[in-house]
Structures are given as structure tokens and as C-alpha cells.
Amino acid sequence: MTERVLTGITTTGTPHLGNYVGAIRPAIAASREAGVESFFFLADYHALIKCDDPARIERSRIEIAASWLAAGLDPERVTFYRQSDIPETTELTWLLTCVTAKGQMNRAHAYKASVDANEAAGEEPDAGITMGLFSYPILMAADILLFNAHRVPVGRDQVQHIEMARDVAQRFNHVFGAGKDLFVLPQAEIEETVATLPGLDGRKMSKSYDNTVPLFQGGPKALKDAVARIVTDSRLPGEPKDPEGAHLVTIHDAFANDAQRASFHADLRAGLAWGEAKQRVVDLIEAHVGPMREKYEHLMAHPEQIEEILLLGARKARAVATPFLAELRNAVGLRKMVAVAAPKAQAAQASKAAVPVFKQYREADGQFYFKLTTADGGVLLQSQAFAEGREAGTWVKRFKQEGVQALAGAPVALAAGVAQADVEAALAALLAAQE
Ligand code: TRP
């Protein structure tokens, strides 16, 4: 069976070199493996949670789509789409919301971090926190479960969200599956082999630290300028340098083959100047990224081509999502009205089966008795003893013909704990069932 691999990219920023090495490149490589079916999407609904600047949302969607396509994502091979083109995602979000415990959402790291920040600042705990942020993990669960993804490659910070998706899936399966698993339980996949790329200052490359090297934006000049700002130690040209722990080297190695790596390390130990080393890093990255940048720039100049690719992706995605959502709607009871005919017939059957019964019998004492029981055997009415079976039979016959009316003066007693009204209802049901 082919494995479904799915991941979303929140469309708030412009991809940098760290995104390329840490996410784009390994994801595209994985999508080329045999036996996997990949779903990649622009998580633009998630972007709305973090960003209320429409121009930035618009631009980031284009830049990210262009970056992935330029980096070699093959839209024929993978399903590449925008989250917001799949209305089934928001529909499923609601179905999942209705089985998600609020307490579990209270424990989501992203939400808790915002609450902690508010409390540290002396604010109300929920100050500035939208329902979008609070429900973020449910939207993400819908992204994943809608396509029954087996594996979800994510950063470490997203692992809790995948666990929440599993929990919600399990609960939904339990409540609505009727013994069948509607959802596959997804597995988070963290790329252990992919190093997080350090930024200019050696901390993780991240927009929030403002220490990034652009991937395509700004052309070769922006790349060169950024690399020039990478912090190194102050060893002079000719002085031996330690390649271990120099983040310029880590960045270099992320693009180098074994031979290039070995010679770069050896040259640094032999005293290569940092300035020259940086030029080699620029050349190496440019050799890798330059051809992609051409494609990127072409796409940026022709967003209508990206639009077309994404709409095609949405069509592929919806070919999976639409029938599946119909199944889910049916599972929760949102069904075509004609279907209620069946439950009604069942109810009639059920009430027939639930009709109370009279039983005649003889005890060890040799006397004859009868009793009225519910369909499942609970005693409602107990007769006194009769010397002749015939007498018992006559009473039973009367009850069956007259129902409640036969009760007055009959040689019977209510069973312990049974109310007169229950017996009357049972006799009425018995009468009705004979009609
Ligand atoms: N929340 C993820 C992030 O910020 C992006 C995302 C949205 C995602 N939906 C997803 C990732 C579904 C994997 C699967 O990185």
C-alpha cells in the first residue's frame, strides 16, 4: 500500500536558506521516493491566525509556492494545493471541533505560550488571543485527517499538534466509526538527519532572530551580502582555523558533497582567510541555487501560472476530500432526508419486538400461574396460584382481549418495584400490537 505523506507550510514569510535546507529540500527528496503519495499545501488559513495583513498573506503565498516549485517540486507527482481551496477542510474542522475536549486545547503549547506571555506582562491571560489561535490544532488535525495521511514531516515544535490530531481521530473513530476506523492515525516524522541551519549569528536561522540568508529574494547580491555578515572568529589569514563549530562551515557543508567538505575543512586548517572562505560559500550556494532562482523569478513574474498549478492541485485533492467528507457527514448523521425511512421502519420493528408477553407455567407445587413480562423478561405482573391450568388460561385470554380493563379485580399483583402506570402501558402496547 502506498503511504500518504502530508505537510503544510504556513504562508507568512519569505523562504530563507534555513527553510530550504530544513524543510523544502528534504520534503521534495522524500516525495520522489517510490511508494509514497505526497500532499503538500500552503497553510493559508493558518497564516490568517498569525497575520492580519492581506498584502503580506497574498505575497507570501506566491513566494512560497514559487519557491517550492523552483526547488523542484513536481506538481504532477505530488498533490500541491492551497488549504483555502479545499472547503472540506473547514467543514471537517467543525466536525472535529465537536469531539475535541476544550481542556486538551488549553494544554496546546502555542496557546499556553501566549497565556504565559500575557501573565508575565501583567495582562489578562487570554488578552489578544483569538479563537483561531486557540483552535489552531483542530484546523491542523483536519488538514491531516481529511487525507488520511500516515506520515507528517514536521519540526519538533509541531509534534504535539500531531499527537492531538491522533487523539481527535481516535475519539472520532470511537464515537462515529461504528466499529470501523474512519481516520488513519497519523505519525509525526522529524527529520533527524537534517541539521537545522544556523543563521548569521550562529543561532538557529529564523525570521524572528533576523539572522537569515535569503533563498532566492534579492538575487546573488543579497546572498553575497548576507554571507558577508556571517559572524566568524577573528583569526587572521594564514592562521589555522577550526572548522568544527564555525557556523559558516555548517552552512557550507549543507550544500557540499564529501570531497568539497573535506577540502574546505583542510584549507581552513591550513589558514584559508575567512574572506576567501566566504567567497567559496557564496559560490557553492550560488551554483546550487542559481538555476532554481531563474525558475523562481520566472514564476514570480507569472503568478497566473502558479495559480493554475494550484487549482489543478486543488482538483486532485478534492477528488479525495469530497467523497471522504460525504462519508464523514453520513457517519455523524448529517444525511439525506430520505434515509430516515429506514430508522422509522426499524423503530416499528423494535417496538414490535419490545411488546410485553404473558407466560403461563406450572410450579413445583403443582399449581398453575401466569405472569406478564417485558420483552426482555422483567416481571411486571404476577398472578396468584390456580388449581387448574384452564383458569390461568382464561385470565390470560381476557387480558389479551381487554387490555387494561381486565386489570380491575383480576387475581394478580404488581411485581416488586413496578408502577401501576408501567403495567397499564404494557397492556396497552400488547393490545395495540395485536391490531
Ligand atoms: N502548523 C504547521 C507549521 O506551522 C503548518 C501546518 C498546518 C501543517 N497544517 C499542517 C503541518 C498539517 C503539517 C500538517 O509548521
CSV table of C-alpha atoms and ligand atoms in Angstrom, one decimal:
chain,number,residue,atom,x,y,z
A,1,MET,CA,0.0,0.0,0.0
A,2,THR,CA,1.3,3.5,-0.8
A,3,GLU,CA,2.0,5.7,2.2
A,4,ARG,CA,0.5,9.1,2.3
A,5,VAL,CA,2.9,11.8,3.4
A,6,LEU,CA,1.4,15.2,4.0
A,7,THR,CA,2.7,18.5,5.2
A,8,GLY,CA,1.6,22.2,5.4
A,9,ILE,CA,3.6,25.3,5.0
A,10,THR,CA,2.3,28.4,6.8
A,11,THR,CA,2.3,31.3,4.4
A,12,THR,CA,3.5,34.2,6.4
A,13,GLY,CA,7.1,34.7,5.4
A,14,THR,CA,9.6,34.5,2.5
A,15,PRO,CA,11.6,31.3,2.4
A,16,HIS,CA,15.2,31.5,3.5
A,17,LEU,CA,18.1,29.2,3.3
A,18,GLY,CA,17.2,27.5,6.6
A,19,ASN,CA,13.7,26.7,5.3
A,20,TYR,CA,15.3,25.3,2.1
A,21,VAL,CA,17.8,23.0,3.9
A,22,GLY,CA,15.5,22.1,6.8
A,23,ALA,CA,12.1,21.6,5.0
A,24,ILE,CA,11.9,22.2,1.3
A,25,ARG,CA,14.8,20.1,0.1
A,26,PRO,CA,14.2,17.0,2.3
A,27,ALA,CA,10.4,17.1,1.6
A,28,ILE,CA,11.0,17.2,-2.2
A,29,ALA,CA,13.5,14.4,-1.9
A,30,ALA,CA,11.1,12.4,0.1
A,31,SER,CA,8.3,13.0,-2.5
A,32,ARG,CA,10.5,11.3,-5.1
A,33,GLU,CA,10.7,8.1,-3.2
A,34,ALA,CA,8.8,5.1,-4.6
A,35,GLY,CA,5.7,4.0,-2.7
A,36,VAL,CA,4.8,7.4,-1.3
A,37,GLU,CA,2.0,9.7,-2.2
A,38,SER,CA,2.8,13.2,-1.1
A,39,PHE,CA,0.4,16.1,-0.3
A,40,PHE,CA,2.0,19.5,0.2
A,41,PHE,CA,-0.1,22.5,0.8
A,42,LEU,CA,0.0,26.2,1.6
A,43,ALA,CA,-1.5,26.5,5.0
A,44,ASP,CA,-3.0,29.9,4.3
A,45,TYR,CA,-5.9,29.5,6.8
A,46,HIS,CA,-3.2,29.0,9.4
A,47,ALA,CA,-1.5,32.1,8.2
A,48,LEU,CA,-4.6,34.2,9.0
A,49,ILE,CA,-4.2,33.2,12.6
A,50,LYS,CA,-0.8,34.9,12.8
A,51,CYS,CA,-1.2,37.7,10.3
A,52,ASP,CA,-3.9,40.2,9.6
A,53,ASP,CA,-2.1,42.0,6.8
A,54,PRO,CA,-3.8,40.9,3.5
A,55,ALA,CA,-0.9,42.2,1.3
A,56,ARG,CA,1.6,40.1,3.2
A,57,ILE,CA,-0.7,37.0,3.1
A,58,GLU,CA,-1.0,37.5,-0.7
A,59,ARG,CA,2.6,37.9,-1.3
A,60,SER,CA,3.8,35.1,0.9
A,61,ARG,CA,1.5,32.6,-0.8
A,62,ILE,CA,3.0,33.5,-4.1
A,63,GLU,CA,6.6,33.5,-2.9
A,64,ILE,CA,6.3,30.2,-1.1
A,65,ALA,CA,4.6,28.4,-3.9
A,66,ALA,CA,7.2,29.8,-6.4
A,67,SER,CA,10.0,28.7,-4.1
A,68,TRP,CA,8.8,25.1,-3.8
A,69,LEU,CA,8.2,24.8,-7.5
A,70,ALA,CA,11.5,26.3,-8.3
A,71,ALA,CA,13.2,24.0,-5.9
A,72,GLY,CA,12.0,21.0,-7.9
A,73,LEU,CA,8.6,20.1,-6.5
A,74,ASP,CA,6.8,18.2,-9.3
A,75,PRO,CA,3.1,19.1,-9.2
A,76,GLU,CA,2.4,16.1,-11.5
A,77,ARG,CA,3.9,13.8,-9.0
A,78,VAL,CA,2.7,15.3,-5.7
A,79,THR,CA,-0.6,17.0,-4.8
A,80,PHE,CA,0.3,20.6,-4.3
A,81,TYR,CA,-2.6,22.9,-3.2
A,82,ARG,CA,-3.8,25.7,-1.1
A,83,GLN,CA,-5.6,24.8,2.1
A,84,SER,CA,-8.2,27.6,1.4
A,85,ASP,CA,-9.1,25.9,-1.9
A,86,ILE,CA,-10.4,22.9,0.0
A,87,PRO,CA,-13.7,23.8,1.6
A,88,GLU,CA,-13.8,20.3,3.1
A,89,THR,CA,-11.0,21.3,5.4
A,90,THR,CA,-13.2,23.9,7.3
A,91,GLU,CA,-16.2,21.5,7.3
A,92,LEU,CA,-14.1,18.8,8.8
A,93,THR,CA,-12.7,21.3,11.3
A,94,TRP,CA,-16.2,21.7,12.7
A,95,LEU,CA,-16.9,18.0,12.9
A,96,LEU,CA,-13.6,17.6,14.8
A,97,THR,CA,-14.2,20.6,17.0
A,98,CYS,CA,-17.4,18.9,18.3
A,99,VAL,CA,-15.4,15.9,19.6
A,100,THR,CA,-12.4,17.9,20.9
A,101,ALA,CA,-12.1,18.5,24.6
A,102,LYS,CA,-11.5,22.1,25.4
A,103,GLY,CA,-9.2,21.0,28.2
A,104,GLN,CA,-6.9,19.5,25.7
A,105,MET,CA,-6.7,22.7,23.7
A,106,ASN,CA,-5.9,24.5,26.9
A,107,ARG,CA,-2.8,22.4,27.0
A,108,ALA,CA,-1.6,23.3,23.5
A,109,HIS,CA,1.9,24.7,23.6
A,110,ALA,CA,1.2,27.6,21.3
A,111,TYR,CA,-1.8,28.7,23.3
A,112,LYS,CA,-0.1,28.2,26.6
A,113,ALA,CA,2.9,30.2,25.5
A,114,SER,CA,0.6,33.2,24.7
A,115,VAL,CA,-1.1,32.9,28.0
A,116,ASP,CA,2.3,32.8,29.8
A,117,ALA,CA,3.4,35.8,27.9
A,118,ASN,CA,0.3,37.7,28.9
A,119,GLU,CA,0.7,36.7,32.5
A,120,ALA,CA,4.3,37.8,32.5
A,121,ALA,CA,3.2,41.1,31.1
A,122,GLY,CA,0.5,41.5,33.8
A,123,GLU,CA,-2.3,41.2,31.3
A,124,GLU,CA,-5.4,39.1,31.3
A,125,PRO,CA,-4.5,35.5,30.5
A,126,ASP,CA,-6.4,35.5,27.2
A,127,ALA,CA,-5.6,39.0,26.1
A,128,GLY,CA,-5.3,39.3,22.4
A,129,ILE,CA,-5.8,35.5,21.9
A,130,THR,CA,-8.2,34.7,19.1
A,131,MET,CA,-10.3,31.6,18.8
A,132,GLY,CA,-8.2,30.9,15.7
A,133,LEU,CA,-5.1,30.6,17.8
A,134,PHE,CA,-7.0,28.5,20.4
A,135,SER,CA,-8.4,26.1,17.8
A,136,TYR,CA,-5.2,26.0,15.7
A,137,PRO,CA,-4.6,22.3,16.4
A,138,ILE,CA,-8.1,21.3,15.3
A,139,LEU,CA,-7.6,23.0,11.9
A,140,MET,CA,-4.3,21.2,11.6
A,141,ALA,CA,-5.9,17.9,12.5
A,142,ALA,CA,-8.5,18.5,9.8
A,143,ASP,CA,-5.7,19.1,7.3
A,144,ILE,CA,-4.1,15.8,8.1
A,145,LEU,CA,-7.1,13.6,8.7
A,146,LEU,CA,-9.0,14.7,5.6
A,147,PHE,CA,-6.4,12.9,3.5
A,148,ASN,CA,-5.7,10.1,5.9
A,149,ALA,CA,-2.0,10.9,6.0
A,150,HIS,CA,0.2,8.2,7.5
A,151,ARG,CA,3.2,10.4,8.0
A,152,VAL,CA,3.5,14.1,8.7
A,153,PRO,CA,7.0,15.5,8.4
A,154,VAL,CA,7.2,18.5,10.8
A,155,GLY,CA,9.5,20.5,13.0
A,156,ARG,CA,9.8,19.5,16.6
A,157,ASP,CA,7.5,22.3,17.7
A,158,GLN,CA,4.7,20.7,15.8
A,159,VAL,CA,4.9,17.2,17.3
A,160,GLN,CA,2.2,18.0,20.0
A,161,HIS,CA,-0.2,19.0,17.2
A,162,ILE,CA,0.2,15.7,15.5
A,163,GLU,CA,-0.4,13.9,18.8
A,164,MET,CA,-3.6,16.0,19.2
A,165,ALA,CA,-4.7,15.0,15.7
A,166,ARG,CA,-4.2,11.4,16.7
A,167,ASP,CA,-6.3,11.8,19.8
A,168,VAL,CA,-9.1,13.6,18.0
A,169,ALA,CA,-9.0,10.9,15.2
A,170,GLN,CA,-9.2,8.2,17.8
A,171,ARG,CA,-12.2,9.8,19.5
A,172,PHE,CA,-14.0,10.4,16.3
A,173,ASN,CA,-13.4,6.8,15.2
A,174,HIS,CA,-14.7,5.6,18.6
A,175,VAL,CA,-17.8,7.8,18.6
A,176,PHE,CA,-18.8,7.6,14.9
A,177,GLY,CA,-16.9,4.7,13.4
A,178,ALA,CA,-19.4,2.0,14.3
A,179,GLY,CA,-16.6,-0.4,14.6
A,180,LYS,CA,-14.7,0.9,11.5
A,181,ASP,CA,-11.8,3.2,11.6
A,182,LEU,CA,-12.8,6.3,9.6
A,183,PHE,CA,-9.5,8.0,10.1
A,184,VAL,CA,-5.9,6.8,9.9
A,185,LEU,CA,-3.9,7.7,13.0
A,186,PRO,CA,-1.1,10.0,11.7
A,187,GLN,CA,2.5,9.7,12.8
A,188,ALA,CA,4.8,12.8,13.2
A,189,GLU,CA,8.1,12.5,11.3
A,190,ILE,CA,11.0,14.5,12.4
A,191,GLU,CA,14.0,14.6,10.0
A,192,GLU,CA,16.8,13.7,12.4
A,193,THR,CA,19.4,13.7,9.7
A,194,VAL,CA,18.7,17.2,8.6
A,195,ALA,CA,20.6,19.7,10.6
A,196,THR,CA,18.9,23.0,11.5
A,197,LEU,CA,20.9,25.6,9.7
A,198,PRO,CA,22.5,28.2,11.8
A,199,GLY,CA,21.9,31.9,11.0
A,200,LEU,CA,24.3,34.7,10.6
A,201,ASP,CA,24.9,34.9,14.4
A,202,GLY,CA,25.1,31.2,14.9
A,203,ARG,CA,21.6,30.8,16.5
A,204,LYS,CA,19.0,28.8,14.5
A,205,MET,CA,18.3,30.6,11.2
A,206,SER,CA,15.0,32.2,11.8
A,207,LYS,CA,13.0,35.2,10.7
A,208,SER,CA,12.3,36.0,14.3
A,209,TYR,CA,16.1,36.4,15.0
A,210,ASP,CA,16.6,38.5,11.9
A,211,ASN,CA,19.6,36.3,11.1
A,212,THR,CA,18.6,34.8,7.8
A,213,VAL,CA,20.2,34.2,4.4
A,214,PRO,CA,17.6,34.7,1.7
A,215,LEU,CA,17.0,31.7,-0.6
A,216,PHE,CA,16.0,33.5,-3.8
A,217,GLN,CA,15.0,37.0,-2.9
A,218,GLY,CA,17.4,39.8,-3.9
A,219,GLY,CA,19.4,37.7,-6.3
A,220,PRO,CA,23.1,36.8,-6.0
A,221,LYS,CA,23.9,40.1,-4.4
A,222,ALA,CA,21.6,39.6,-1.4
A,223,LEU,CA,23.2,36.2,-1.0
A,224,LYS,CA,26.7,37.6,-1.0
A,225,ASP,CA,25.8,40.4,1.4
A,226,ALA,CA,24.2,38.0,3.8
A,227,VAL,CA,27.1,35.6,3.8
A,228,ALA,CA,29.5,38.6,4.3
A,229,ARG,CA,27.6,39.2,7.6
A,230,ILE,CA,28.1,35.7,8.9
A,231,VAL,CA,29.9,36.0,12.2
A,232,THR,CA,33.3,34.3,12.4
A,233,ASP,CA,36.2,34.4,14.9
A,234,SER,CA,38.9,36.9,14.5
A,235,ARG,CA,41.7,34.7,13.2
A,236,LEU,CA,43.8,36.3,10.5
A,237,PRO,CA,44.6,35.0,7.1
A,238,GLY,CA,47.2,32.3,7.3
A,239,GLU,CA,46.2,31.4,10.9
A,240,PRO,CA,44.8,27.8,11.2
A,241,LYS,CA,41.0,27.8,11.8
A,242,ASP,CA,38.9,25.2,13.4
A,243,PRO,CA,36.1,24.1,11.0
A,244,GLU,CA,34.3,22.4,13.9
A,245,GLY,CA,31.8,24.8,15.4
A,246,ALA,CA,32.2,27.5,12.8
A,247,HIS,CA,28.7,28.1,11.6
A,248,LEU,CA,30.0,29.4,8.2
A,249,VAL,CA,31.2,25.8,7.8
A,250,THR,CA,27.9,24.3,8.8
A,251,ILE,CA,26.2,26.4,6.2
A,252,HIS,CA,28.9,25.4,3.6
A,253,ASP,CA,28.5,21.7,4.4
A,254,ALA,CA,24.8,21.8,3.9
A,255,PHE,CA,25.4,22.3,0.2
A,256,ALA,CA,28.7,20.5,-0.2
A,257,ASN,CA,29.5,16.9,-1.3
A,258,ASP,CA,32.0,14.9,0.6
A,259,ALA,CA,35.0,16.0,-1.4
A,260,GLN,CA,34.1,19.7,-1.2
A,261,ARG,CA,33.6,19.3,2.5
A,262,ALA,CA,36.9,17.7,3.1
A,263,SER,CA,38.9,20.2,1.0
A,264,PHE,CA,37.1,23.2,2.7
A,265,HIS,CA,37.9,21.8,6.2
A,266,ALA,CA,41.5,21.1,5.2
A,267,ASP,CA,42.0,24.6,3.7
A,268,LEU,CA,40.7,26.3,6.8
A,269,ARG,CA,43.0,24.3,9.0
A,270,ALA,CA,45.8,25.4,6.7
A,271,GLY,CA,44.9,29.0,7.2
A,272,LEU,CA,42.4,29.9,4.5
A,273,ALA,CA,41.2,33.5,5.1
A,274,TRP,CA,37.6,34.0,6.3
A,275,GLY,CA,37.0,36.4,3.4
A,276,GLU,CA,38.0,33.8,0.9
A,277,ALA,CA,36.2,31.1,2.7
A,278,LYS,CA,33.0,33.2,2.5
A,279,GLN,CA,33.5,33.6,-1.2
A,280,ARG,CA,33.7,29.9,-1.6
A,281,VAL,CA,30.5,29.5,0.4
A,282,VAL,CA,28.7,32.1,-1.9
A,283,ASP,CA,30.0,30.3,-5.0
A,284,LEU,CA,28.9,26.9,-3.7
A,285,ILE,CA,25.4,28.1,-2.7
A,286,GLU,CA,25.0,30.1,-5.9
A,287,ALA,CA,25.9,27.0,-8.0
A,288,HIS,CA,23.1,25.1,-6.3
A,289,VAL,CA,20.5,27.8,-6.0
A,290,GLY,CA,21.2,29.9,-9.1
A,291,PRO,CA,19.4,27.7,-11.6
A,292,MET,CA,16.4,27.5,-9.3
A,293,ARG,CA,16.4,31.2,-8.8
A,294,GLU,CA,15.8,31.6,-12.6
A,295,LYS,CA,12.8,29.5,-12.3
A,296,TYR,CA,11.7,31.3,-9.2
A,297,GLU,CA,11.9,34.7,-10.9
A,298,HIS,CA,10.0,33.4,-13.9
A,299,LEU,CA,7.2,32.2,-11.7
A,300,MET,CA,7.2,35.4,-9.7
A,301,ALA,CA,6.7,37.3,-12.9
A,302,HIS,CA,3.8,34.9,-13.9
A,303,PRO,CA,1.7,34.2,-10.8
A,304,GLU,CA,-1.1,33.1,-13.1
A,305,GLN,CA,1.0,30.0,-13.9
A,306,ILE,CA,1.2,29.3,-10.2
A,307,GLU,CA,-2.5,29.9,-9.8
A,308,GLU,CA,-3.2,27.3,-12.5
A,309,ILE,CA,-0.9,24.7,-10.9
A,310,LEU,CA,-2.5,25.2,-7.5
A,311,LEU,CA,-6.0,24.9,-8.9
A,312,LEU,CA,-5.1,21.7,-10.5
A,313,GLY,CA,-3.7,20.5,-7.2
A,314,ALA,CA,-6.9,21.5,-5.5
A,315,ARG,CA,-8.9,19.5,-8.0
A,316,LYS,CA,-6.7,16.4,-7.3
A,317,ALA,CA,-7.0,17.0,-3.5
A,318,ARG,CA,-10.8,17.4,-3.7
A,319,ALA,CA,-11.2,14.2,-5.6
A,320,VAL,CA,-10.1,12.6,-2.4
A,321,ALA,CA,-11.6,15.0,0.1
A,322,THR,CA,-15.1,15.4,-1.3
A,323,PRO,CA,-16.2,11.8,-1.2
A,324,PHE,CA,-14.5,11.2,2.1
A,325,LEU,CA,-16.3,14.2,3.7
A,326,ALA,CA,-19.6,12.8,2.4
A,327,GLU,CA,-18.8,9.6,4.3
A,328,LEU,CA,-18.0,11.5,7.4
A,329,ARG,CA,-21.1,13.6,7.2
A,330,ASN,CA,-23.1,10.4,6.9
A,331,ALA,CA,-21.3,9.0,9.9
A,332,VAL,CA,-22.3,11.8,12.2
A,333,GLY,CA,-25.9,11.8,11.0
A,334,LEU,CA,-25.9,14.6,8.5
A,335,ARG,CA,-27.7,12.5,5.9
A,336,LYS,CA,-30.1,12.9,3.1
A,337,MET,CA,-33.6,13.1,4.5
A,338,VAL,CA,-34.8,10.1,2.5
A,339,ALA,CA,-32.7,8.0,4.7
A,340,VAL,CA,-34.9,8.5,7.8
A,341,ALA,CA,-37.4,6.0,6.3
A,342,ALA,CA,-35.1,3.2,7.3
A,343,PRO,CA,-34.8,4.2,11.0
A,344,LYS,CA,-38.6,4.5,11.2
A,345,ALA,CA,-39.1,1.0,9.9
A,346,GLN,CA,-36.5,-0.1,12.4
A,347,ALA,CA,-38.3,1.6,15.2
A,348,ALA,CA,-41.6,-0.2,14.3
A,349,GLN,CA,-39.7,-3.4,14.2
A,350,ALA,CA,-38.1,-2.6,17.5
A,351,SER,CA,-41.4,-1.7,19.2
A,352,LYS,CA,-42.9,-4.9,17.9
A,353,ALA,CA,-40.0,-6.8,19.4
A,354,ALA,CA,-40.4,-4.9,22.6
A,355,VAL,CA,-44.1,-6.0,23.1
A,356,PRO,CA,-44.7,-7.5,26.6
A,357,VAL,CA,-45.6,-11.1,26.8
A,358,PHE,CA,-47.8,-13.3,29.0
A,359,LYS,CA,-46.4,-16.6,30.2
A,360,GLN,CA,-48.2,-19.5,31.7
A,361,TYR,CA,-46.4,-22.1,33.7
A,362,ARG,CA,-46.7,-24.7,36.4
A,363,GLU,CA,-44.6,-24.5,39.6
A,364,ALA,CA,-43.1,-27.4,41.6
A,365,ASP,CA,-46.0,-27.0,44.0
A,366,GLY,CA,-48.3,-28.3,41.2
A,367,GLN,CA,-50.2,-25.0,40.9
A,368,PHE,CA,-50.7,-23.0,37.7
A,369,TYR,CA,-49.6,-19.4,37.3
A,370,PHE,CA,-49.2,-16.7,34.7
A,371,LYS,CA,-47.2,-13.6,34.6
A,372,LEU,CA,-46.8,-10.6,32.3
A,373,THR,CA,-43.2,-9.7,31.5
A,374,THR,CA,-41.5,-7.1,29.4
A,375,ALA,CA,-39.9,-8.2,26.1
A,376,ASP,CA,-36.6,-8.8,27.9
A,377,GLY,CA,-38.1,-10.8,30.7
A,378,GLY,CA,-38.6,-8.3,33.5
A,379,VAL,CA,-41.7,-9.3,35.5
A,380,LEU,CA,-44.5,-6.7,35.6
A,381,LEU,CA,-47.5,-8.6,36.8
A,382,GLN,CA,-47.7,-11.9,38.8
A,383,SER,CA,-50.8,-14.0,39.1
A,384,GLN,CA,-51.9,-15.9,42.2
A,385,ALA,CA,-51.9,-19.7,42.1
A,386,PHE,CA,-54.6,-21.6,40.2
A,387,ALA,CA,-55.5,-25.2,40.8
A,388,GLU,CA,-56.4,-25.6,37.1
A,389,GLY,CA,-54.3,-24.5,34.2
A,390,ARG,CA,-57.6,-23.6,32.4
A,391,GLU,CA,-58.3,-20.8,34.9
A,392,ALA,CA,-54.9,-19.2,34.3
A,393,GLY,CA,-55.6,-19.5,30.6
A,394,THR,CA,-58.9,-17.8,30.8
A,395,TRP,CA,-57.4,-14.8,32.6
A,396,VAL,CA,-54.6,-14.5,30.1
A,397,LYS,CA,-57.1,-14.5,27.3
A,398,ARG,CA,-59.1,-11.8,29.0
A,399,PHE,CA,-56.1,-9.7,29.4
A,400,LYS,CA,-55.2,-10.1,25.7
A,401,GLN,CA,-58.7,-9.1,24.7
A,402,GLU,CA,-59.4,-6.3,27.1
A,403,GLY,CA,-56.0,-5.0,28.0
A,404,VAL,CA,-56.0,-2.5,30.9
A,405,GLN,CA,-59.7,-3.1,31.5
A,406,ALA,CA,-59.1,-6.6,32.7
A,407,LEU,CA,-56.9,-5.4,35.5
A,408,ALA,CA,-59.6,-4.3,37.9
A,409,GLY,CA,-60.3,-7.2,40.2
A,410,ALA,CA,-58.0,-9.6,38.5
A,411,PRO,CA,-56.2,-12.1,40.7
A,412,VAL,CA,-52.8,-10.5,40.1
A,413,ALA,CA,-50.3,-8.4,41.9
A,414,LEU,CA,-47.7,-5.9,40.6
A,415,ALA,CA,-44.2,-7.2,40.8
A,416,ALA,CA,-41.9,-5.6,43.3
A,417,GLY,CA,-40.8,-2.1,42.2
A,418,VAL,CA,-43.2,-1.9,39.3
A,419,ALA,CA,-45.5,1.0,38.9
A,420,GLN,CA,-49.2,0.6,38.0
A,421,ALA,CA,-48.6,3.0,35.1
A,422,ASP,CA,-45.9,0.8,33.6
A,423,VAL,CA,-48.3,-2.2,33.7
A,424,GLU,CA,-51.0,-0.2,32.1
A,425,ALA,CA,-48.6,1.0,29.4
A,426,ALA,CA,-47.5,-2.6,28.8
A,427,LEU,CA,-51.1,-3.9,28.5
A,428,ALA,CA,-51.9,-1.0,26.1
A,429,ALA,CA,-48.9,-1.9,24.0
A,430,LEU,CA,-49.9,-5.5,23.9
A,431,LEU,CA,-53.4,-4.6,22.7
A,432,ALA,CA,-52.0,-2.2,20.1
A,433,ALA,CA,-49.6,-4.8,18.8
A,434,GLN,CA,-52.5,-7.2,18.1
A,435,GLU,CA,-54.3,-4.8,15.9
B,1,TRP,N1,1.4,24.4,11.8
B,1,TRP,C1,2.4,24.0,10.8
B,1,TRP,C2,3.6,24.9,11.0
B,1,TRP,O1,3.5,26.0,11.4
B,1,TRP,C3,1.9,24.1,9.4
B,1,TRP,C4,0.8,23.2,9.2
B,1,TRP,C5,-0.6,23.5,9.0
B,1,TRP,C6,0.9,21.8,9.0
B,1,TRP,N2,-1.3,22.3,8.8
B,1,TRP,C7,-0.4,21.3,8.8
B,1,TRP,C8,2.0,20.9,9.0
B,1,TRP,C9,-0.7,19.9,8.6
B,1,TRP,C10,1.7,19.5,8.9
B,1,TRP,C11,0.4,19.1,8.7
B,1,TRP,O2,4.7,24.4,10.7
